[in-house]
Coordinates of C-alpha atoms in Angstrom, one line a residue:
M1 CA 0.3 -0.1 0.2
Q2 CA 1.7 3.6 -1.0
V3 CA 0.5 7.0 0.2
R4 CA 0.9 9.6 -1.3
V5 CA 1.3 13.1 -0.2
S6 CA 1.4 16.4 -3.0
T7 CA 0.4 19.8 -2.5
R8 CA -1.1 22.5 -5.6
H9 CA 0.2 26.2 -4.9
G10 CA 1.7 25.8 -2.1
H11 CA 4.8 23.3 -0.2
L12 CA 4.6 21.5 2.9
S13 CA 6.7 20.9 6.1
E14 CA 8.7 17.2 5.6
A15 CA 6.6 17.0 9.1
S16 CA 3.5 18.0 7.9
Q17 CA 3.6 15.5 5.4
A18 CA 5.0 13.0 7.6
K19 CA 1.6 13.4 10.5
I20 CA -0.7 13.1 7.1
T21 CA 0.6 10.1 5.8
G22 CA 0.0 8.5 9.4
K23 CA -3.4 9.8 9.1
A24 CA -4.5 8.2 5.9
E25 CA -2.7 4.6 6.5
K26 CA -5.0 4.8 10.1
L27 CA -7.2 4.1 6.7
L28 CA -6.1 0.3 6.5
R29 CA -7.4 -0.5 10.0
I30 CA -11.5 -0.5 8.8
F31 CA -10.3 -2.2 4.9
D32 CA -7.1 -3.9 4.8
R33 CA -7.1 -4.2 0.6
L34 CA -6.6 -0.9 -0.4
S35 CA -3.8 -0.3 -2.8
D36 CA -2.9 3.2 -2.7
I37 CA -3.7 7.0 -0.8
V38 CA -3.3 9.8 -2.9
V39 CA -3.4 13.0 -0.2
V40 CA -3.9 16.5 -2.0
V41 CA -3.6 19.8 -0.4
D42 CA -4.5 23.0 -2.3
L43 CA -3.1 25.7 -1.1
K44 CA -4.5 28.7 -3.6
D45 CA -6.3 29.8 -0.7
E46 CA -4.2 29.9 2.4
H47 CA -6.9 30.7 5.1
N48 CA -8.9 27.7 3.5
P49 CA -7.3 24.7 2.3
V50 CA -9.7 22.4 0.0
V51 CA -7.7 18.4 1.6
D52 CA -8.5 16.4 -1.1
V53 CA -8.4 12.3 -0.8
Q54 CA -8.7 9.5 -2.9
V55 CA -8.4 6.0 -2.4
S56 CA -8.2 3.1 -4.6
A57 CA -9.2 -0.8 -3.0
E58 CA -8.6 -3.3 -4.9
H59 CA -11.0 -4.8 -7.6
K60 CA -11.2 -1.1 -9.2
H61 CA -12.8 0.4 -6.1
D62 CA -12.2 4.0 -5.6
F63 CA -13.1 6.0 -3.3
M64 CA -12.6 9.9 -2.9
A65 CA -13.7 12.7 -0.5
S66 CA -12.6 17.0 -0.6
E67 CA -13.2 19.0 2.8
Q68 CA -12.4 23.0 3.1
A69 CA -11.4 23.8 6.5
S70 CA -9.9 27.3 8.0
E71 CA -7.2 24.9 9.4
M72 CA -5.9 22.3 6.7
M73 CA -5.8 19.3 9.2
A74 CA -9.2 19.9 9.9
A75 CA -10.1 19.6 6.6
L76 CA -8.1 16.3 6.6
D77 CA -9.3 14.8 9.7
A78 CA -13.4 15.6 7.8
A79 CA -12.2 14.2 4.4
L80 CA -11.0 11.2 6.4
H81 CA -13.8 10.5 8.5
K82 CA -16.1 11.1 4.7
I83 CA -13.6 8.3 3.3
E84 CA -14.2 6.0 6.4
Q85 CA -17.3 6.3 5.8
Q86 CA -17.6 5.3 2.2
L87 CA -15.3 2.1 3.5
R88 CA -16.7 1.1 6.3
K89 CA -20.5 0.9 3.9
Y90 CA -19.0 -0.6 1.1
K91 CA -17.1 -3.3 3.8
E92 CA -20.2 -4.3 4.8
R93 CA -22.0 -4.6 1.7
V94 CA -18.7 -6.7 0.7
V95 CA -19.8 -9.4 3.7
E96 CA -23.1 -9.1 3.6
R97 CA -23.2 -10.4 -0.3
N98 CA -20.8 -13.2 0.6
R99 CA -23.0 -14.0 4.1
D100 CA -25.9 -14.4 1.1
R101 CA -24.4 -16.4 -1.0
N102 CA -22.9 -18.4 2.2
R103 CA -26.8 -19.0 3.1
Q104 CA -27.9 -19.9 -0.3
A105 CA -25.5 -22.8 -1.5
R106 CA -25.7 -23.8 2.1
E107 CA -29.6 -24.4 1.4
V108 CA -29.3 -25.3 -2.3
E109 CA -26.8 -28.2 -0.8
A110 CA -29.5 -29.5 2.0
E111 CA -32.2 -29.7 -0.7
Q112 CA -29.6 -32.3 -2.4
T113 CA -28.7 -34.5 -0.1
P114 CA -31.2 -36.6 1.0
E115 CA -32.6 -36.8 3.7
E116 CA -32.1 -40.3 6.2
E117 CA -34.8 -42.5 7.5

């Protein structure tokens, strides 16, 4: 898994980039099949920075969130919260789909085996 941090219209210090990377890596706790995380910080409006987060999961699923706040870290936290919600919803869908498949397979298997008397 790769975390990339980039900046538009300005520069971030190494310490800020390390904090952003650390916070973004926490997304792996929710969904461990992430392949790429891209965080773009737009500093065009210095007083209201915009943070865009793009997350790529396996099987070509991409998630995107954008947030603007008075502080960069507040915008990052809000954008990561949006991504977390998207990942939780997606993971629940995947788990539920697999549960349904397993239940249907067991029902078909039960119908096909003759009952012993």
